[in-house]
Short mmCIF file of C-alpha atoms in Angstrom, two decimals:
data_model
loop_
_atom_site.label_atom_id
_atom_site.label_comp_id
_atom_site.label_asym_id
_atom_site.label_seq_id
_atom_site.Cartn_x
_atom_site.Cartn_y
_atom_site.Cartn_z
CA MET B 18 -0.24 0.62 -0.14
CA ARG B 19 2.08 2.38 -1.54
CA LEU B 20 1.03 6.11 -0.63
CA SER B 21 1.20 9.31 -3.55
CA THR B 22 4.02 10.77 -3.80
CA SER B 23 2.18 14.22 -2.56
CA ARG B 24 0.93 11.98 0.67
CA HIS B 25 4.55 10.98 0.96
CA ARG B 26 6.10 14.11 0.48
CA LEU B 27 3.47 15.55 3.62
CA VAL B 28 4.23 12.46 5.88
CA TYR B 29 7.83 13.81 5.65
CA LEU B 30 7.23 17.49 5.88
CA ILE B 31 4.83 16.76 9.12
CA ALA B 32 7.47 13.99 10.63
CA THR B 33 10.38 16.42 10.24
CA GLY B 34 8.61 19.80 11.30
CA THR B 35 6.88 17.23 14.69
CA TRP B 36 10.32 15.78 15.47
CA LEU B 37 12.91 19.34 14.40
CA SER B 38 10.48 21.75 16.82
CA GLY B 39 10.49 19.05 19.89
CA MET B 40 14.57 18.90 19.58
CA LEU B 41 14.90 22.23 19.27
CA TRP B 42 12.56 22.98 22.31
CA LEU B 43 14.78 20.16 24.57
CA LEU B 44 17.94 21.71 23.41
CA PHE B 45 17.24 25.31 24.23
CA HIS B 46 14.84 24.01 27.63
CA HIS B 47 18.21 22.29 28.60
CA PHE B 48 20.75 23.70 27.22
CA LEU B 49 20.98 26.74 26.48
CA MET B 50 19.51 29.09 29.61
CA ARG B 51 20.62 32.32 29.83
CA ASN B 52 21.47 33.67 33.63
CA GLY B 53 19.21 36.82 34.14
CA GLU B 54 18.82 39.24 37.49
CA PHE B 55 18.20 36.11 39.54
CA GLY B 56 19.58 33.18 37.87
CA LEU B 57 18.79 30.87 35.00
CA THR B 58 16.64 31.93 33.17
CA PRO B 59 14.13 30.31 29.72
CA ASN B 60 15.50 31.22 26.35
CA PRO B 61 13.30 33.38 24.81
CA LEU B 62 13.15 31.05 21.67
CA GLU B 63 12.72 28.15 24.15
CA PRO B 64 8.38 28.71 24.16
CA TRP B 65 8.37 29.24 19.87
CA TRP B 66 9.66 26.47 19.94
CA LEU B 67 7.25 24.75 21.75
CA ARG B 68 4.85 26.69 20.50
CA LEU B 69 5.88 25.40 16.31
CA HIS B 70 5.76 21.87 18.02
CA ALA B 71 2.19 21.88 19.03
CA ALA B 72 0.92 23.44 15.87
CA PHE B 73 3.25 20.19 14.26
CA ALA B 74 1.85 17.87 16.16
CA PHE B 75 -2.14 18.58 15.50
CA ALA B 76 -0.99 18.28 11.78
CA ALA B 77 0.65 14.80 13.17
CA ILE B 78 -2.89 13.92 14.40
CA TRP B 79 -4.50 14.76 11.27
CA LEU B 80 -2.39 12.70 9.69
CA PHE B 81 -2.39 10.05 11.17
CA GLY B 82 -6.34 10.08 10.80
CA LEU B 83 -5.11 9.99 7.08
CA LEU B 84 -2.82 7.63 6.78
CA TRP B 85 -5.33 5.17 8.99
CA GLY B 86 -7.91 5.49 6.47
CA VAL B 87 -5.19 5.18 3.16
CA HIS B 88 -2.58 3.01 4.25
CA ILE B 89 -2.21 1.47 7.58
CA THR B 90 -6.44 -0.95 7.59
CA ARG B 91 -5.37 -1.43 3.87
CA GLY B 92 -1.92 -2.68 4.28
CA TRP B 93 -2.16 -4.42 7.37
CA PRO B 94 -4.12 -7.42 5.96
CA ARG B 95 -1.12 -7.82 3.67
CA ARG B 96 1.01 -8.50 6.55
CA ARG B 97 4.04 -5.88 4.82
CA HIS B 98 5.95 -4.65 7.30
CA ARG B 99 3.29 -5.40 9.98
CA ASN B 100 5.94 -5.31 12.97
CA SER B 101 7.74 -1.89 11.82
CA GLY B 102 4.17 -0.36 11.29
CA ALA B 103 3.19 -1.67 14.73
CA LEU B 104 6.04 -0.04 16.43
CA LEU B 105 5.62 3.22 14.48
CA VAL B 106 1.79 2.96 15.36
CA ALA B 107 2.62 2.01 19.04
CA CYS B 108 5.49 5.42 19.05
CA PHE B 109 2.87 7.91 18.28
CA ILE B 110 0.32 6.53 20.07
CA TRP B 111 2.38 6.84 22.84
CA LEU B 112 3.27 10.50 21.88
CA ILE B 113 -0.33 11.37 21.52
CA VAL B 114 -1.11 9.89 25.47
CA THR B 115 1.95 11.74 27.25
CA GLY B 116 1.65 15.15 24.94
CA TYR B 117 -1.68 15.26 26.29
CA LEU B 118 -0.23 14.04 29.62
CA LEU B 119 2.03 16.98 29.56
CA TYR B 120 -1.03 19.42 29.60
CA TYR B 121 -3.14 17.41 32.28
CA ALA B 122 -0.28 15.87 34.79
CA GLY B 123 -1.33 16.81 37.94
CA SER B 124 2.03 17.80 39.82
CA ASP B 125 4.94 18.86 38.90
CA HIS B 126 6.79 15.44 39.75
CA THR B 127 4.19 13.81 37.19
CA ARG B 128 5.09 16.32 34.56
CA GLY B 129 9.13 15.72 34.92
CA VAL B 130 8.49 12.48 34.28
CA VAL B 131 5.94 12.02 31.27
CA SER B 132 8.34 15.08 29.59
CA GLN B 133 10.99 12.78 29.86
CA LEU B 134 9.19 9.69 28.73
CA HIS B 135 8.14 12.09 25.62
CA TRP B 136 11.29 13.35 24.48
CA ILE B 137 12.51 9.50 24.47
CA PHE B 138 10.52 8.40 22.88
CA GLY B 139 10.30 10.85 20.51
CA ALA B 140 13.65 11.46 20.12
CA LEU B 141 14.10 7.69 18.67
CA THR B 142 10.96 7.33 17.12
CA PRO B 143 12.21 8.39 12.99
CA LEU B 144 14.23 5.23 13.84
CA ALA B 145 11.23 3.20 13.85
CA LEU B 146 10.07 5.55 10.82
CA LEU B 147 13.43 4.53 9.18
CA ALA B 148 12.95 0.52 9.75
CA HIS B 149 9.30 0.58 8.12
CA ARG B 150 10.82 2.52 5.13
CA VAL B 151 14.08 0.28 5.12
CA GLY B 152 11.62 -2.80 4.82
CA SER B 153 9.62 -1.39 2.09
CA TYR B 154 12.55 -0.16 0.12
CA ARG B 155 14.05 -4.02 0.46
CA ARG B 156 10.72 -5.89 -0.72
CA ARG B 157 10.13 -3.53 -3.59
CA ARG B 158 14.33 -4.06 -4.94
CA ARG B 159 12.91 -7.53 -4.44
CA LEU B 160 10.38 -7.28 -6.56
CA HIS B 161 12.00 -5.60 -9.55
CA HIS B 162 14.83 -7.70 -9.58
#
């Protein structure tokens, strides 16, 4: 169940934007704080990276719905790349749930734990996408040779 070229590009645009904005927020939040009058203060760009990340995350949720309808439900019965696809779906659901909890978790301790779990999985999710693509590429190559 190959995606059209335009949908393929859309997947990579939204995935890259979500990942890159999240990694930039992480970088600015943890490593690029500034010395202020009363100690370390957030970098002024930090909230902008978070806002951009949230915008891309909304687009990613929409994209997940699109992929569910045109790619996942059609591809699942064919049993091709099921493991890597299931891993991608699991990562995405994990990121949605932990992203939601970041807004609504009760205590600062809980938010800290959820934040770490969110960004660790988020940072590694491109590996799941790569595994899915490599499997697809290898299969197409075997079929054409």
